[in-house]
Coordinates of C-alpha atoms and ligand atoms in Angstrom, one line a residue:
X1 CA 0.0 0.0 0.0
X2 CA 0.8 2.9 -0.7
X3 CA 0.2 6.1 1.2
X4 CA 0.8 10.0 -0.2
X5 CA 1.0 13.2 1.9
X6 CA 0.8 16.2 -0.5
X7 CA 2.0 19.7 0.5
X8 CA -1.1 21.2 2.1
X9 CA -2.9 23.9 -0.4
X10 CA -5.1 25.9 2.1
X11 CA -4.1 29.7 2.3
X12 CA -1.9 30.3 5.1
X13 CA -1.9 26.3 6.4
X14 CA 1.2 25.2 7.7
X15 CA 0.4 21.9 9.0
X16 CA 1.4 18.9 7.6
X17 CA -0.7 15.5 7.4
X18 CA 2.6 12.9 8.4
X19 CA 5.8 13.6 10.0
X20 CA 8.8 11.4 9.9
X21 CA 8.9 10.4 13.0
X22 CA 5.7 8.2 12.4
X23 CA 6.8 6.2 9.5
X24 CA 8.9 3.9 10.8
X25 CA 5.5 2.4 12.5
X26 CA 3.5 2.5 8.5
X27 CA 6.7 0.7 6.8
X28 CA 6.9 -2.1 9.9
X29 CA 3.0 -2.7 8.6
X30 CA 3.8 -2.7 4.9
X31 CA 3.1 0.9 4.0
X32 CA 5.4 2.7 1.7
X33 CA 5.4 6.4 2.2
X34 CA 4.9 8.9 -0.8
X35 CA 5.5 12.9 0.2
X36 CA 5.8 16.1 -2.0
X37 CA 8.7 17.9 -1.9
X38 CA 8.2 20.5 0.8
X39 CA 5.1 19.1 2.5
X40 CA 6.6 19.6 6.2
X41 CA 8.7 22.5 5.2
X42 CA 6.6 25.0 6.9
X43 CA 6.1 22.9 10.1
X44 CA 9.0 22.4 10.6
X45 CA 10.1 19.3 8.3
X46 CA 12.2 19.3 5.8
X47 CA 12.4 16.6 3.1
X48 CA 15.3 15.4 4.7
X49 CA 13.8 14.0 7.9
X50 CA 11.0 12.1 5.4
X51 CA 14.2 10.5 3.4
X52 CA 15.8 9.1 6.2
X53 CA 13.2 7.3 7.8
X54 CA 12.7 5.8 4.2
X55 CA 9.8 7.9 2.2
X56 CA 10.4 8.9 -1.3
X57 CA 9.8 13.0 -2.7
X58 CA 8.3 13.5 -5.3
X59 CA 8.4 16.7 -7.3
X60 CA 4.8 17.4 -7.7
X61 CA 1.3 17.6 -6.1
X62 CA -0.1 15.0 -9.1
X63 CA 2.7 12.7 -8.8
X64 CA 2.0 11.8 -5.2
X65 CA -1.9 11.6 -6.2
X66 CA -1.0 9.6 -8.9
X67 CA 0.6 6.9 -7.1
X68 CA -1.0 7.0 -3.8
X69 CA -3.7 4.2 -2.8
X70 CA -4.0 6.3 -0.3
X71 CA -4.1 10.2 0.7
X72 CA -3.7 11.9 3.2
X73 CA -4.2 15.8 4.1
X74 CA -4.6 17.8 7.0
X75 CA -7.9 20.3 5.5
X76 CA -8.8 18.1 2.3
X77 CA -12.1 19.3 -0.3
X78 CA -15.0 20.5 2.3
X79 CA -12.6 22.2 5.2
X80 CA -10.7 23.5 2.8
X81 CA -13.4 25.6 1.0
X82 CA -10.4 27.5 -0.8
X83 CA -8.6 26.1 -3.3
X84 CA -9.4 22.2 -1.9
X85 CA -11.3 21.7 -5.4
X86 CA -8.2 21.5 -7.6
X87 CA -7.8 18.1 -5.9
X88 CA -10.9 16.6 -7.5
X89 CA -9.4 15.5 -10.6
X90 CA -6.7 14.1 -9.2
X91 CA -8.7 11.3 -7.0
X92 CA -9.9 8.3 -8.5
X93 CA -12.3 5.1 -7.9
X94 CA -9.3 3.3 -6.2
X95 CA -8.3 5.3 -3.8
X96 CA -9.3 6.0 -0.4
X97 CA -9.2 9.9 1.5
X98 CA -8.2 10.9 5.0
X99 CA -8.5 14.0 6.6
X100 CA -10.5 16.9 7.8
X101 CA -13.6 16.6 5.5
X102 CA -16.1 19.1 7.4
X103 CA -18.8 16.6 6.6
X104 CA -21.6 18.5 7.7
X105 CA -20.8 21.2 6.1
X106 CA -21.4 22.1 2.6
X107 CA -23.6 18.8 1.0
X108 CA -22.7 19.9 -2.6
X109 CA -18.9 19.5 -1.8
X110 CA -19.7 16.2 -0.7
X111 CA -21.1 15.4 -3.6
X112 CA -18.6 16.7 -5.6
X113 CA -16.5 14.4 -3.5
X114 CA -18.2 11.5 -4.0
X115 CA -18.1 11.8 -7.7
X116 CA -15.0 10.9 -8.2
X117 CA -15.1 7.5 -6.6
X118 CA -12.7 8.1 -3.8
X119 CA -13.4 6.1 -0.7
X120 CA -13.1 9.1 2.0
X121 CA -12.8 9.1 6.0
X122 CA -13.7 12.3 7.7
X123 CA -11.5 12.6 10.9
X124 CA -14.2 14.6 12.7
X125 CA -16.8 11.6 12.6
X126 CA -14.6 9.9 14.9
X127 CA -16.7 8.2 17.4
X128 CA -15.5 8.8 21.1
X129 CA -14.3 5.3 22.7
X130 CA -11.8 4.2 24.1
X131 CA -10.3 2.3 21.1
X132 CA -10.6 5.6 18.9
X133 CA -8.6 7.8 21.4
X134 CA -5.8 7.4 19.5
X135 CA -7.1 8.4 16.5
X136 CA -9.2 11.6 17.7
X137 CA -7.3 14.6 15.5
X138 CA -10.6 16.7 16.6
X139 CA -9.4 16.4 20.3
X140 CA -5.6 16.7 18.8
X141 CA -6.6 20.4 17.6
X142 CA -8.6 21.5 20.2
X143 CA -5.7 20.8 22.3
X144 CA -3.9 23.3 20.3
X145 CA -6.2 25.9 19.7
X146 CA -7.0 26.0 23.6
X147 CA -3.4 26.4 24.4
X148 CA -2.7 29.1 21.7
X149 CA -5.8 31.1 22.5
X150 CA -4.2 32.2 25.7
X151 CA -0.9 32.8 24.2
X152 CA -2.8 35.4 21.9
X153 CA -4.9 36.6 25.2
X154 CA -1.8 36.9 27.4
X155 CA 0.0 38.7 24.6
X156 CA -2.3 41.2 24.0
X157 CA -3.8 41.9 27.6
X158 CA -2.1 45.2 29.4
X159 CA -1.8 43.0 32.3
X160 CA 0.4 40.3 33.5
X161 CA -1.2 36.9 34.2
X162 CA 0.4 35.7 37.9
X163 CA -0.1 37.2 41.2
X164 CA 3.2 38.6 41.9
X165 CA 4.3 40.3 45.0
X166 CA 7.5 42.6 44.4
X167 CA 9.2 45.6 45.8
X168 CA 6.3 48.1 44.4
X169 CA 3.7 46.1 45.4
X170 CA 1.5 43.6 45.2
X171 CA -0.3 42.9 41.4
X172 CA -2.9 40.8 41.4
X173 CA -3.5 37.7 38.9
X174 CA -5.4 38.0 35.6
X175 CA -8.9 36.4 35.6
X176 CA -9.6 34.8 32.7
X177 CA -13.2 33.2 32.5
X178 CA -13.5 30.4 29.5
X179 CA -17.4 29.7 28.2
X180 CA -17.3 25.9 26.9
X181 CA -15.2 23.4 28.5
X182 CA -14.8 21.1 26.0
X183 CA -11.2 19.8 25.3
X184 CA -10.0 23.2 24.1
X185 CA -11.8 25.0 26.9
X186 CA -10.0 22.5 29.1
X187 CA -6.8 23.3 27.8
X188 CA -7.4 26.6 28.0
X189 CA -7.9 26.3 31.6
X190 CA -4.8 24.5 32.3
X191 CA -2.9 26.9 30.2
X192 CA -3.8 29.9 31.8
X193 CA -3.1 28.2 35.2
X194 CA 0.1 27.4 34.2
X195 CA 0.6 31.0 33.3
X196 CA -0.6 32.2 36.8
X197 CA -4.1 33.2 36.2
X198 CA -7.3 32.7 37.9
X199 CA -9.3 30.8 35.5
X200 CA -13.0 30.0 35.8
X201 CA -15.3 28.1 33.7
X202 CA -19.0 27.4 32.2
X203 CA -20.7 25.0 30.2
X204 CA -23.9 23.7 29.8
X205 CA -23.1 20.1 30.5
X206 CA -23.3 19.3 34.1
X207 CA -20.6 16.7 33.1
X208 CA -18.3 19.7 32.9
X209 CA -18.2 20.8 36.2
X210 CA -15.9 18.5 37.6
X211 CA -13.4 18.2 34.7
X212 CA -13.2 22.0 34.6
X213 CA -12.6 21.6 38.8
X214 CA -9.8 18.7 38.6
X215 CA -8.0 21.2 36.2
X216 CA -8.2 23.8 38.9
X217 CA -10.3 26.1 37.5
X218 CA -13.5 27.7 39.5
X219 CA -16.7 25.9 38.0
X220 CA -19.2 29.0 37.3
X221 CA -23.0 27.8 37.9
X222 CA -25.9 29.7 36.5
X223 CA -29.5 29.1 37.4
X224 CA -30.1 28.1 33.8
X225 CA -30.5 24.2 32.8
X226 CA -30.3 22.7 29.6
X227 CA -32.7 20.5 28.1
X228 CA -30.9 16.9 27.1
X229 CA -27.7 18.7 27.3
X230 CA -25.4 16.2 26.0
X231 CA -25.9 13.6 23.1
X232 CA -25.1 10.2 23.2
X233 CA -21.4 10.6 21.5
X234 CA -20.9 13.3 24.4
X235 CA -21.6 16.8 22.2
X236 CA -23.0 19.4 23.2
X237 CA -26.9 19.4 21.8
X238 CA -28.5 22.6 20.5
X239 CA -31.1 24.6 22.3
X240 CA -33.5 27.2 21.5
X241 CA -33.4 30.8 21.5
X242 CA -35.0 31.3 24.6
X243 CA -32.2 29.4 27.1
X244 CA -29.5 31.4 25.1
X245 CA -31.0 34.2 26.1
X246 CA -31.3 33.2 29.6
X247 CA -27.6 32.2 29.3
X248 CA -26.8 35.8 28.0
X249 CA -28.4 37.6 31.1
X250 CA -26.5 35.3 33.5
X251 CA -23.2 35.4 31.6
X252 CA -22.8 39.3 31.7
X253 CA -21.8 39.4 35.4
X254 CA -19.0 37.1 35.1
X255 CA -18.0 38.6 31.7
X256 CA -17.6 42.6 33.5
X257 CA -15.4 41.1 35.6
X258 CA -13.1 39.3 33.3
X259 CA -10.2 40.3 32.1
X260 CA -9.9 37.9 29.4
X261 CA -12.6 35.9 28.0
X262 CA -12.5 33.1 25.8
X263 CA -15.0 31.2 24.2
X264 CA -15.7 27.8 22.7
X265 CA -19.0 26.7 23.0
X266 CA -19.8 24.7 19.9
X267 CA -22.7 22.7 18.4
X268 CA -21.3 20.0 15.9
X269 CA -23.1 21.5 12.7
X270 CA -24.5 24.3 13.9
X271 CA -23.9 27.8 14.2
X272 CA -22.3 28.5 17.5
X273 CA -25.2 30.2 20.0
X274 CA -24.0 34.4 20.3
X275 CA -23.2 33.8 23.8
X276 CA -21.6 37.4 24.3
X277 CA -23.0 40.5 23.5
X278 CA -21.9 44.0 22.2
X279 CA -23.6 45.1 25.7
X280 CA -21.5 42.7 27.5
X281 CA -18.3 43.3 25.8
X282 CA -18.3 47.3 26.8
X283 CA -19.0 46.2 30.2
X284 CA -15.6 45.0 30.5
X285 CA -12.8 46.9 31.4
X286 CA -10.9 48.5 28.5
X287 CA -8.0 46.3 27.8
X288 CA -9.5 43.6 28.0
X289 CA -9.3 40.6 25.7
X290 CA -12.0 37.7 24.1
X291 CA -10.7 35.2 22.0
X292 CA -13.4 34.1 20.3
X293 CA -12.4 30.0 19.2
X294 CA -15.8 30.0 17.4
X295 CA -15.0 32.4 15.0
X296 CA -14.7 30.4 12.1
X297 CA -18.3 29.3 12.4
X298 CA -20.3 32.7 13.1
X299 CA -18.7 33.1 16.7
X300 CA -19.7 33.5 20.0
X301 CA -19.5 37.2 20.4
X302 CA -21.4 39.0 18.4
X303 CA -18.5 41.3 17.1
X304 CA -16.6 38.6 16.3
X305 CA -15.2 39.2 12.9
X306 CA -13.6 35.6 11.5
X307 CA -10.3 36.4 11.1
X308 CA -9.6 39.8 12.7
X309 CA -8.7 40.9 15.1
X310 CA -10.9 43.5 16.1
X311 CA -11.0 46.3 19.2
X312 CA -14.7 47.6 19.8
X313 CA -15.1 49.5 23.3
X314 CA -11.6 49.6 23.9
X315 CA -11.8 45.2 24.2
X316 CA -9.8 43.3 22.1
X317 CA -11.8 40.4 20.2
X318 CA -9.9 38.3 18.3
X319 CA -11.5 36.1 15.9
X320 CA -8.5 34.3 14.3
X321 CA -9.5 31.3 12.5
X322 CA -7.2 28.0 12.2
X323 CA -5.0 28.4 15.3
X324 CA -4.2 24.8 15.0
X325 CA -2.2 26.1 12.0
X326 CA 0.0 28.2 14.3
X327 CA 1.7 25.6 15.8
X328 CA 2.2 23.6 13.2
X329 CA 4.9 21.6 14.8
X330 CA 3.6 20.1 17.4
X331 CA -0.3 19.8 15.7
X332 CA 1.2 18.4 13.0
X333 CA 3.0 15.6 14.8
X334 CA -0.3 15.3 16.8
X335 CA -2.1 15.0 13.4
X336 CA 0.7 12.0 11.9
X337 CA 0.3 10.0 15.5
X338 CA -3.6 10.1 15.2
X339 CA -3.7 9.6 11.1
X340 CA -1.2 6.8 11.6
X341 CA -3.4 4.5 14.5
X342 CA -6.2 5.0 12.0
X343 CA -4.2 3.7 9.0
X344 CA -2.9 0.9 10.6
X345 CA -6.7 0.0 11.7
X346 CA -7.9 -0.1 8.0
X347 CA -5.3 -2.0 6.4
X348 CA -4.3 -5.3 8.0
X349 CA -2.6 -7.7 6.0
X350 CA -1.7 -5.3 3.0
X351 CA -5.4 -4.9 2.4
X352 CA -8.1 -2.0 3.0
X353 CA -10.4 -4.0 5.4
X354 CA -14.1 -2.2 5.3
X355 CA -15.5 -4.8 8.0
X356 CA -18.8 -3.3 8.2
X357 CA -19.3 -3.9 12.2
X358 CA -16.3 -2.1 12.5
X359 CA -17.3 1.5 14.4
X360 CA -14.8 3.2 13.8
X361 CA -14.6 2.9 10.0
X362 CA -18.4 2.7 9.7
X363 CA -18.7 6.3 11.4
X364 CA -15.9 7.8 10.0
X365 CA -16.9 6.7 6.0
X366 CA -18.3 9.4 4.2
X367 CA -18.0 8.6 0.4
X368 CA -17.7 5.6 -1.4
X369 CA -18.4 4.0 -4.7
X370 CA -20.1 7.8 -6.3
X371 CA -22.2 8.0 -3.2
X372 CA -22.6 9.8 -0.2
X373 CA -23.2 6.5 2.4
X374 CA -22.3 7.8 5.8
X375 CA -25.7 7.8 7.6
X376 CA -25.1 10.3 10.0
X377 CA -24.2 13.0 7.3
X378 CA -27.3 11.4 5.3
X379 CA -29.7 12.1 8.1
X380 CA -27.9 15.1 9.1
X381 CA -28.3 16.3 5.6
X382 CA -31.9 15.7 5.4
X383 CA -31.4 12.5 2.8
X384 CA -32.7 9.3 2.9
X385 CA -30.6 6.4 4.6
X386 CA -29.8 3.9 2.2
X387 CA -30.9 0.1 2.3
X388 CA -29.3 -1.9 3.8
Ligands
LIG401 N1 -12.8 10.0 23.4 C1 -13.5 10.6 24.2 O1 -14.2 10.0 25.0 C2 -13.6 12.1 24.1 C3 -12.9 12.8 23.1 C4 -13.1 14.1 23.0 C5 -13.8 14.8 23.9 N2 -14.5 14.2 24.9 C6 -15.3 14.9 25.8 O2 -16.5 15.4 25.1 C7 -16.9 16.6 25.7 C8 -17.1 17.7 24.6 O3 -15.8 18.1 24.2 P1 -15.6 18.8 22.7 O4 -14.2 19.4 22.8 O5 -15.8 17.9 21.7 O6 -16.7 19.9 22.7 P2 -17.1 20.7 21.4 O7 -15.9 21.3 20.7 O8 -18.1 20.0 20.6 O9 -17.9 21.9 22.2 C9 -17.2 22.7 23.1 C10 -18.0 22.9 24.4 O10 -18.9 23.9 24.3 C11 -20.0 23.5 25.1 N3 -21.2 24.3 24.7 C12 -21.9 24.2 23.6 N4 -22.9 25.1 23.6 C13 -22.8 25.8 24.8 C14 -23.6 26.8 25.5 N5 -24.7 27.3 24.9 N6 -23.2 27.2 26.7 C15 -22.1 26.6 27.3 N7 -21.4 25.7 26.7 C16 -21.7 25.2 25.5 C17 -20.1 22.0 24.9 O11 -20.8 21.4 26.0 C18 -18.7 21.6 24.9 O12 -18.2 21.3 26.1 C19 -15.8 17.0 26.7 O13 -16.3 16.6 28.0 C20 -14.7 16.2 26.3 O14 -13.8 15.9 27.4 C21 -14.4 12.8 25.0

């Protein structure tokens, strides 16, 4: 089998779907490895590294396409909405596609997707047990993006982070109060512990509370319950207008107070609930900071602009989109370890094994044969589940 990592085409992306430390693992299973000249260059990689542990360059984007059984990118056709297209013609009936899909997204892209044949895994259905841990690049990024959002925050606040008591005084720690504990809220939390800050926490799942407390970080309650909170896969489920409302009212206190506030209360597939308000932000005091990890999706905060980085009553709110990006190093290397468990799950023996009682492939297979045939994204899209 053969397995081909092309240079990633997304505007700005400096990720990179395999690093060289992982192949050693793919060629003990039979795997040879296939990368384009200057895939990891930006991450930190050079072709070098991919040569010595026994992967061959190649010179173009369609060479690696062309001999790849199978590919593997970090934003493939769907999350990359950009220039992902031009890839289309270079997949085939086959092959088989790894990556970040954004399968409820955009169902035309899938479609698109699906025309060519290619068999394709999106890395976001991965389903949360234990035996997919490994292979959970979702988790893998919200790691990063948690961590980097208080970089950003820290960097930009007039204020230091820790409680320091010097010669001219006492100055008091930072308190930085993080809406949506999931695993980049989490990290966020740990991060800005580590950095000296007071952190607290909200989310609407009462499961929350105590991961956000083993972390350290102050658990905020509000009088304010949501119905079904969590799904069976652990997400977040969406509610109406009415509770985020409710949430708004009760949020405002917390936000005045904070001097950084950063937010990552997502819905998979929806649009992220407005969870701060222009009202709320010009409560805060000037300087402040929100870093807004929903941007890419609508936001959080209602002047949230994706991408910018914004200051509207004297508050920061930066809405940068694909943080993972920014540390490409390490996300990257996070990315190859998690791609690389999944790999050596769907080929045994030399072969693509589709088992269909298999979870993990059967939730994470989008496209196959022409068609759309995951029936999560079916449903999800409104289509009718196929026979079965
Ligand atoms: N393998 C596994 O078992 C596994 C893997 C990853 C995550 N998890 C767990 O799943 C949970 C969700 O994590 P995630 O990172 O996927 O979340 P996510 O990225 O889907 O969402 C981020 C967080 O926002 C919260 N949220 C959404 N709407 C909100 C609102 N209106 N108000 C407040 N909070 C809101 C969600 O509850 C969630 O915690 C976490 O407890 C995480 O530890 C388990």
């Amino acid at each position: 089998m053969i397995l081909g990592v092309p240079k990633e085409s997304f505007p700005g992306e400096r990720r990179v779907a395999l690093v060289p430390l992982v192949i050693p693992s793919l060629t003990k299973a039979g795997w040879e490895v296939v990368v384009e000249a200057g895939a990891g260059v930006e991450a930190g990689y050079p072709d070098e590294g991919y040569l010595e542990k026994g992967a061959r360059i190649l010179p173009s984007r369609a060479e690696v396409f062309k001999a790849a059984d199978v590919v593997i990118q970090v934003l493939c056709y769907g999350s990359n909405d950009q220039t992902g297209q031009a890839d289309l013609p270079l997949l085939g009936r086959d092959q088989c596609l790894v990556g970040f899909l954004r399968p409820l997204g955009s169902l035309e892209t899938l479609q698109q997707l699906a025309a060519t044949g290619v068999t394709a895994f999106a890395v976001e259905l991965m389903p949360r047990i234990t035996r997919a841990q490994s292979m959970d690049a979702l988790s893998s990024m919200a790691t990063i993006c948690g961590y980097k959002a208080v970089l950003l925050a820290a960097d930009r606040l007039p204020r230091m982070f820790p409680m320091l008591t010097t010669a001219a005084g006492t100055i008091t720690p930072a308190r930085v109060f993080i809406i949506g504990a999931g695993v980049a809220g989490l990290q966020a939390i740990s991060t800005a512990r580590r950095l000296g800050a007071v952190a607290s926490a909200y989310d609407m799942r009462p499961a929350a509370k105590e991961q956000v407390q083993s972390l350290g970080g102050r658990f905020v309650e509000l009088p304010v319950e949501a119905k079904d909170a969590e799904d069976s896969r652990g997400y977040a489920r969406a509610q109406n207008e009415m509770f985020y409302q409710r949430q708004r009212e009760l949020l405002g206190r917390v936000v005045k107070e904070s001097d950084v506030v950063i937010t990552a209360a997502v819905i998979p597939g929806k649009k992220p609930p407005v969870l701060v308000t222009s009202e709320m932000v010009e409560s805060m005091a000037p300087g402040s900071v929100i870093v807004d990890l929903a941007a890419e999706r609508g936001g959080n905060c209602e002047l949230t602009r994706a991408g910018e980085l914004v200051v509207e009553h004297r508050v920061t709110i930066i809405g940068t989109i694909n943080l993972a990006s920014s540390v490409p190093y390490h996300a990257s290397q996070m990315y190859a370890r998690n791609l690389t468990a999944f790999l050596l799950h769907l080929v045994k023996e030399g072969r693509i094994q589709l088992n269909p009682d298999d979870e993990i492939l059967q939730e994470t297979l989008v496209t196959r044969e022409g068609g759309v045939v995951n029936p999560r994204v079916l449903e999800f899209h409104a289509l009718p589940a196929l026979p079965k």
